[in-house]
Short mmCIF file of C-alpha atoms and ligand atoms in Angstrom, two decimals:
data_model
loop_
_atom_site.label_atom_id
_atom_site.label_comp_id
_atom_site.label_asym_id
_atom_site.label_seq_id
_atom_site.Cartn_x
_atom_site.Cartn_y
_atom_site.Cartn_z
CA UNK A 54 0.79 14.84 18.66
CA UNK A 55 1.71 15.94 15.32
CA UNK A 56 4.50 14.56 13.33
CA UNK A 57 8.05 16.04 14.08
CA UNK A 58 9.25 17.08 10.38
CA UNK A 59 12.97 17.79 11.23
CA UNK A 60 12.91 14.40 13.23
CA UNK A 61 11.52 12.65 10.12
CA UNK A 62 14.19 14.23 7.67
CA UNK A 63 16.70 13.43 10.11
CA UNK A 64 15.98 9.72 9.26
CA UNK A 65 16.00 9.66 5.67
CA UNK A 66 18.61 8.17 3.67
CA UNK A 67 17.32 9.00 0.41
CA UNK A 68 18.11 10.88 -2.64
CA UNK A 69 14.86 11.67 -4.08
CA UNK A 70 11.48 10.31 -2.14
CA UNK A 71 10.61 12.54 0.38
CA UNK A 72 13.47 15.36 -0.20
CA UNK A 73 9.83 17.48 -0.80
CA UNK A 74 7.21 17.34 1.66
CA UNK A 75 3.91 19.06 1.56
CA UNK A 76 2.45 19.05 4.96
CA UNK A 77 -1.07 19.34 6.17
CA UNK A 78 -2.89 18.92 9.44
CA UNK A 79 -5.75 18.22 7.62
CA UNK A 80 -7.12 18.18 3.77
CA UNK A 81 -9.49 15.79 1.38
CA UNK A 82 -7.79 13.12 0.19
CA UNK A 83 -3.32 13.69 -0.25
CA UNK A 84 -4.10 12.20 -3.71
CA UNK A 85 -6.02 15.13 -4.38
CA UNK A 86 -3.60 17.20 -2.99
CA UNK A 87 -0.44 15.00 -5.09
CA UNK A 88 -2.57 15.22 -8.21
CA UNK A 89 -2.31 18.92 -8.63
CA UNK A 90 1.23 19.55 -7.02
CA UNK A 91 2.14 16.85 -10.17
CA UNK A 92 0.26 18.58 -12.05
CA UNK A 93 1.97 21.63 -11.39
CA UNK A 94 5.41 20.04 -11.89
CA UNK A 95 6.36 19.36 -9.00
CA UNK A 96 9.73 17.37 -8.70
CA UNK A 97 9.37 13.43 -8.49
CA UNK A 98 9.86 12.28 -4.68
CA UNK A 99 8.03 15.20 -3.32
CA UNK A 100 5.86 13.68 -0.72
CA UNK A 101 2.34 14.62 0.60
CA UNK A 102 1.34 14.34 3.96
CA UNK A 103 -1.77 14.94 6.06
CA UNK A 104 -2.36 14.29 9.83
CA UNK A 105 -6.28 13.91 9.40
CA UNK A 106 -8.07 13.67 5.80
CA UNK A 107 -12.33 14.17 5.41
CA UNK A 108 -12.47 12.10 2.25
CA UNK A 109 -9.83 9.44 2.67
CA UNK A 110 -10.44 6.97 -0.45
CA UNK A 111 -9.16 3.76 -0.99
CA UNK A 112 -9.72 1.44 -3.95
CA UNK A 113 -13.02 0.54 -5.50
CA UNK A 114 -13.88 4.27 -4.24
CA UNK A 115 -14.08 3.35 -0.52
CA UNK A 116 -13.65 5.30 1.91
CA UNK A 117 -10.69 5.34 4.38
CA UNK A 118 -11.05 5.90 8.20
CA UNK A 119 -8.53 8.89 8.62
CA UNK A 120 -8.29 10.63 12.06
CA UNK A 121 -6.52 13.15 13.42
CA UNK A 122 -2.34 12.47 14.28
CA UNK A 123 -2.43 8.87 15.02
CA UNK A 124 -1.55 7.06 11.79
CA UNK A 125 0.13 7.80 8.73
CA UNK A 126 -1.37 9.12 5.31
CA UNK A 127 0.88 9.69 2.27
CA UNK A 128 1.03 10.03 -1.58
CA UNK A 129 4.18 9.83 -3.65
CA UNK A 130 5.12 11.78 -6.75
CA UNK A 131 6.79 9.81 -9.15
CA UNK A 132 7.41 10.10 -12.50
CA UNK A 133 8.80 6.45 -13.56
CA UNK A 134 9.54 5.19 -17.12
CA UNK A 135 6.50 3.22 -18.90
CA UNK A 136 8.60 0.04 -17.92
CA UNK A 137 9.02 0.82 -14.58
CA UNK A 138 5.52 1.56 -13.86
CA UNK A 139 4.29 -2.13 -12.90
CA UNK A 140 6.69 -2.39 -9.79
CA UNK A 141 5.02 0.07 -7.90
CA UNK A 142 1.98 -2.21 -7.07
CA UNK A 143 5.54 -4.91 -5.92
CA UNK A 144 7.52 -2.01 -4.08
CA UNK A 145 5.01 0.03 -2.35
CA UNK A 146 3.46 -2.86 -0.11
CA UNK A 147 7.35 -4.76 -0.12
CA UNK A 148 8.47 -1.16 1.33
CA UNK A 149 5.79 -0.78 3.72
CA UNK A 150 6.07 -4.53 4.89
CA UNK A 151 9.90 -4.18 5.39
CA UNK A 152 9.26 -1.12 7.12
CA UNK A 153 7.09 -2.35 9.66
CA UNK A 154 8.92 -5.72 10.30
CA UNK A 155 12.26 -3.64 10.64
CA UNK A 156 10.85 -1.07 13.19
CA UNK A 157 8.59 -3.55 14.91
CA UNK A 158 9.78 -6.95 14.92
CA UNK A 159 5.96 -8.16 13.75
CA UNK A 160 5.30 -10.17 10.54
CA UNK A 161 3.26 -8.45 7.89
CA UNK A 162 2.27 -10.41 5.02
CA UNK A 163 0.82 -9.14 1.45
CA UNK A 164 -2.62 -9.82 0.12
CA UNK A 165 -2.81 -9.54 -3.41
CA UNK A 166 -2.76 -6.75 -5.13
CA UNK A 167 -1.53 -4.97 -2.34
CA UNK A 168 -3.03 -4.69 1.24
CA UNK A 169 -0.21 -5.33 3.69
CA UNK A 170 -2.04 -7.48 6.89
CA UNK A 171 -0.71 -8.41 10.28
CA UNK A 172 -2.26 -11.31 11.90
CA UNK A 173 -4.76 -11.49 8.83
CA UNK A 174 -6.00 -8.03 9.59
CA UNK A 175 -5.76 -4.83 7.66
CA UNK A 176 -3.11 -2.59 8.43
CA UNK A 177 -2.35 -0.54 5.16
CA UNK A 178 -3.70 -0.19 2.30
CA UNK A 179 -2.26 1.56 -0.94
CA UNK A 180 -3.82 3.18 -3.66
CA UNK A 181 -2.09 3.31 -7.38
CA UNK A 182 -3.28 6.11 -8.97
CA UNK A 183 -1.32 6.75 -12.95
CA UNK A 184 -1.43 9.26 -15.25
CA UNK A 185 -0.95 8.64 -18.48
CA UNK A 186 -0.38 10.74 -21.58
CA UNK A 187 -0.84 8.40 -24.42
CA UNK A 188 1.34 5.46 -23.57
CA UNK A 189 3.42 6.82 -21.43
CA UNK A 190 3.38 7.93 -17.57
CA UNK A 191 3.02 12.06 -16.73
CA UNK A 192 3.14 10.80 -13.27
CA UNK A 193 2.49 7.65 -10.92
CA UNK A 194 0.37 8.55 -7.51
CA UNK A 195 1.13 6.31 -4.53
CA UNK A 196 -0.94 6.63 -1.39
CA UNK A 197 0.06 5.02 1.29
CA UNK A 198 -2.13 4.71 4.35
CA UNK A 199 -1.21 3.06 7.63
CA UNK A 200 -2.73 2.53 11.03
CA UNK A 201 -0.15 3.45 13.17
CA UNK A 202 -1.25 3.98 16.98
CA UNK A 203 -4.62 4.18 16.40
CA UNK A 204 -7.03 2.25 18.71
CA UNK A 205 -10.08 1.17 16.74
CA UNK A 206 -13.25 1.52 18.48
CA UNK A 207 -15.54 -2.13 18.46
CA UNK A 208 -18.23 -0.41 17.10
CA UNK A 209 -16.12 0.83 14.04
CA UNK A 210 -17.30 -0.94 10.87
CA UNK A 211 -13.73 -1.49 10.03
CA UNK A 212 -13.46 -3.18 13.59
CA UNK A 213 -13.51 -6.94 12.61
CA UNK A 214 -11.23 -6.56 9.56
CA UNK A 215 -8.67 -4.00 10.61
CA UNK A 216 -5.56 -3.41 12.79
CA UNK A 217 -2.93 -1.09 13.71
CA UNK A 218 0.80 -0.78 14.56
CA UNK A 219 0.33 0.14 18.18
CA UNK A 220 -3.23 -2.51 18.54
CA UNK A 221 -0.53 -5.45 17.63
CA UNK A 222 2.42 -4.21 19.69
CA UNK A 223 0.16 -3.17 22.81
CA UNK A 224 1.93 -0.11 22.47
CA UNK A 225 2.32 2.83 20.57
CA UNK A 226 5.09 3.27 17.92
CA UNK A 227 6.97 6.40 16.16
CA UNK A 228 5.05 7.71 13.36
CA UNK A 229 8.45 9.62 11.82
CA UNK A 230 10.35 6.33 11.99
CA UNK A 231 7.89 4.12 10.28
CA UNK A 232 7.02 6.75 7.46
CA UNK A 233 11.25 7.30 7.07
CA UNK A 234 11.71 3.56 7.07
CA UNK A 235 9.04 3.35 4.48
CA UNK A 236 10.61 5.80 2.32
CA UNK A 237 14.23 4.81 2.37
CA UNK A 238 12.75 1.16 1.58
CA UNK A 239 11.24 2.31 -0.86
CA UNK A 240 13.88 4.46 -2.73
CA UNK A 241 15.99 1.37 -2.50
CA UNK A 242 13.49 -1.28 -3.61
CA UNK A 243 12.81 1.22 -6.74
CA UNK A 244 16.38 1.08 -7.55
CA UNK A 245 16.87 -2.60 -7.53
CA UNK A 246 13.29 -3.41 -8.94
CA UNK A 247 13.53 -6.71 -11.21
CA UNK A 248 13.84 -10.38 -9.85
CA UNK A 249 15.28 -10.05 -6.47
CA UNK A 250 12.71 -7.74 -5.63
CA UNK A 251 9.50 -9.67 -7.00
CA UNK A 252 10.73 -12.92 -4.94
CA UNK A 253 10.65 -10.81 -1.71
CA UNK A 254 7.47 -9.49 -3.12
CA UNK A 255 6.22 -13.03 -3.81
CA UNK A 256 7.16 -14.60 -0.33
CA UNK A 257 4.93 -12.27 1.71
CA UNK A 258 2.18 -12.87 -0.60
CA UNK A 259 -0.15 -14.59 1.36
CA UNK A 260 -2.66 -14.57 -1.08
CA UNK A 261 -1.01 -17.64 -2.96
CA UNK A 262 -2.04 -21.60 -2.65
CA UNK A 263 -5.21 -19.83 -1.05
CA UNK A 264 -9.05 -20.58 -3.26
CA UNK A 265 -9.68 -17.16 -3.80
CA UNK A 266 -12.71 -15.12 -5.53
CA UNK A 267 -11.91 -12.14 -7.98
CA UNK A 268 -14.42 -9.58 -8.98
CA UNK A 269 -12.71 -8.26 -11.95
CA UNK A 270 -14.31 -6.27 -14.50
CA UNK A 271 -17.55 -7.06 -13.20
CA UNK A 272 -17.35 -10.50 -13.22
CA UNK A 273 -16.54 -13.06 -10.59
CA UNK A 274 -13.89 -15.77 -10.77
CA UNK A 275 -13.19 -18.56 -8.30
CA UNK A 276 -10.51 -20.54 -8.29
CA UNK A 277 -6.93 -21.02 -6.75
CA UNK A 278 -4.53 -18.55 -6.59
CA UNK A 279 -1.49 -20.42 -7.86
CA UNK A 280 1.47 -17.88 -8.60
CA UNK A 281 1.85 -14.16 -9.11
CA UNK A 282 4.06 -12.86 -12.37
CA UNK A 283 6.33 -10.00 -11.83
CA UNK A 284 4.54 -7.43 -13.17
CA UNK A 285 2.46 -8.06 -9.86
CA UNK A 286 -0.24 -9.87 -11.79
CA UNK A 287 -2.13 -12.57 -10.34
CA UNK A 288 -2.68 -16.12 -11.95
CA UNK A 289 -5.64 -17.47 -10.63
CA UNK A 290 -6.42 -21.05 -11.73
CA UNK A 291 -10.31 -21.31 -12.25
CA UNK A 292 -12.30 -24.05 -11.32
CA UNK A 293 -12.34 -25.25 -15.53
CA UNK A 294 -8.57 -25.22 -15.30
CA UNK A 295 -7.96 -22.39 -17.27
CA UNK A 296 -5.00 -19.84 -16.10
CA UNK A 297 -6.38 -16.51 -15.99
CA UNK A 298 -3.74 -13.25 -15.34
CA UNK A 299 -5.90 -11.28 -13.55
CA UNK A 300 -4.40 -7.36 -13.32
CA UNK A 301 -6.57 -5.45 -10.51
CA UNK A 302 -9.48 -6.37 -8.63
CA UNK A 303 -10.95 -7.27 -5.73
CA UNK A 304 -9.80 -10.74 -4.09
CA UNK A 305 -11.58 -12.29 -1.22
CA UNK A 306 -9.78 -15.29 0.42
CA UNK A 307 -11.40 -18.03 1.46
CA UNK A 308 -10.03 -20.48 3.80
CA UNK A 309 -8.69 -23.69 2.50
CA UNK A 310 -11.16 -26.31 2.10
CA UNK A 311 -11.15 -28.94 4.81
CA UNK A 312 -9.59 -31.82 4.27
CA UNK A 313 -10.96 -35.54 5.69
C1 LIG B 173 -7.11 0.66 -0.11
O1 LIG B 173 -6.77 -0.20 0.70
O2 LIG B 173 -8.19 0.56 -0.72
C2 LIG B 173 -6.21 1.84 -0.37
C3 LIG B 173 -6.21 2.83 0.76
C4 LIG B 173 -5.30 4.00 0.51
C5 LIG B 173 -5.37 5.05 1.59
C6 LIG B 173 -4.36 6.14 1.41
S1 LIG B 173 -4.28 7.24 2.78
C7 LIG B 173 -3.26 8.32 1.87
C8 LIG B 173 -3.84 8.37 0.47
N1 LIG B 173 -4.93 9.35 0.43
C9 LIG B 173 -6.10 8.77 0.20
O3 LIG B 173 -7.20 9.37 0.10
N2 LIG B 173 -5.95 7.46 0.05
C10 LIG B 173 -4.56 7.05 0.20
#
C-alpha cells in the first residue's frame, strides 16, 4: 500500500520539516532528488519521499535495499547555520530512535556515527550529505532510511545484519506514523540542540565502553571507544593510549574481550 499523505500531514506537529513534501512512487536515490530541489531553492523542511528507489546509497557508497511501499525512504532540506551543522549526525538518529521507541514500545540503540539498531541489528541508517559554499552551509541533506514492515528474505545479503519494524514486533506497523513521529522529533530535537540533547544522544550510544575498529581515512585504528564529544565525534582510545577524535568512518564492534 502506498503511504496516505493527508493521513501523514494530519500527524505533524511541526512548523517547518515536512510542511513540503515531494512524493514519488519510485526514483534513484531522494538525495538525488533533495539535491536539486535545494538546489533550486527550495524552502528548508521540504521533505522528499519515495516508496521504492533503484539506486538507494548509503555511506561509504553502498548500496541500500529499497523496495517497493514497505519501509520508509526520506531526505531533509535544511539549511542550518555553520554552528548548527554538527547536530544533525546527534538529532537525526536521536529522532529516529525516539520515534520508534514512542510508536513501538522496542528499544533502539545508536551505533556510532549513526546507524540506529534494534536487538544489535540494522534498522536505519542515515546518510549526511552538506553543501558547502566556502565555510558555510548552502544546504544540509538528511536521508533517512528505515525498514519498516519489510520481511527480509534469508537469502538477502543484508539478512544476518539487518532488521525491520514489523520483523521485531511480529507485526506490521504504520508507515505515516513512524515517518510523522520522526519528523516532529526531529523539529523539536533541532530546536533544543545543545547539552540536553547530546546526553540523550550519548545514552543510546551503544557504541561506547565497546573495543572497536575505525577505518578512517584509510587507515585502521583499534582501540576502545571511551566517550563521544558533542559535536557527535568519537574518542576512541588506541591501544598506545593515545585519544584520537575520530569524525566519520566506519566502526566495527567487537565484542568485549572475555574475561577469566
Ligand atoms: C547508511 O546506513 O549507510 C545510510 C543509509 C541511508 C539510506 C537513505 S534511504 C533515503 C535516502 N536516499 C538514499 O539513497 N539514501 C538515503
Amino acid at each position: 500500500m502506498w503511504l496516505d499523505l493527508p493521513a501523514l500531514e494530519s500527524l505533524l506537529k511541526t512548523d517547518r520539516l515536512g510542511r513540503r513534501m515531494i512524493y514519488m512512487t519510485s526514483t534513484g536515490s531522494t538525495m538525488d532528488v533533495a539535491r536539486l530541489e535545494a538546489d533550486a531553492g527550495a524552502d528548508p523542511g521540504s521533505v522528499v519521499i519515495a516508496e521504492e528507489q533503484s539506486a538507494g546509497r548509503g555511506r561509504f557508497g553502498r548500496s541500500w535495499v529499497s523496495p517497493a511501499g514497505t519501509n520508509l525512504y526520506f531526505t531533509l532540506i535544511l539549511r542550518p547555520p555553520s554552528t548548527a551543522l554538527r547536530s544533525l549526525s546527534v538529532v537525526a538518529p536521536l529522532a529516529v530512535c525516539r520515534a520508534i521507541e514512542t510508536r513501538t514500545g522496542l528499544a533502539p540503540a545508536i551505533k556510532w556515527p549513526n546507524d540506529v539498531l534494534i536487538g544489535g541489528r540494522k534498522a536505519a541508517g542515515i546518510l549526511i550529505e552538506n553543501e558547502l559554499s566556502g565555510a558555510s552551509p548552502r544546504f544540509a541533506l538528511v536521508g533517512i532510511g528505515l525498514n519498516v514492515n519489510f520481511d527480509i528474505p534469508p537469502d538477502s545479503e543484508i539478512a544476518s545484519i539487518a532488521t525491520s519494524i514489523s520483523m521485531e514486533l511480529k507485526r506490521e506497523v504504520s508507515r505515516e506514523e513512524l515517518m510523522a513521529s520522526i519528523l516532529n522529533e526531529f523539529e523539536s530535537l533541532l530546536a533544543d540542540a545543545g547539552g540536553v540533547v547530546y546526553a540523550a544522544w550519548k545514552e543510546r550510544l551503544e557504541t561506547l565502553g565497546r573495543r572497536t575498529t575505525i577505518t578512517f581515512r584509510g587507515q585502521t585504528y583499534e582501540g576502545m571507544a571511551e566517550d563521544a564529544d558533542e559535536n557527535g565525534n568519537l574518542l576512541l582510545r588506541t591501544d598506545d593510549g593515545t585519544l584520537m577524535t575520530v569524525e566519520a568512518g566506519e566502526v566495527t564492534l567487537r565484542p568485549p574481550a572475555p574475561t577469566h
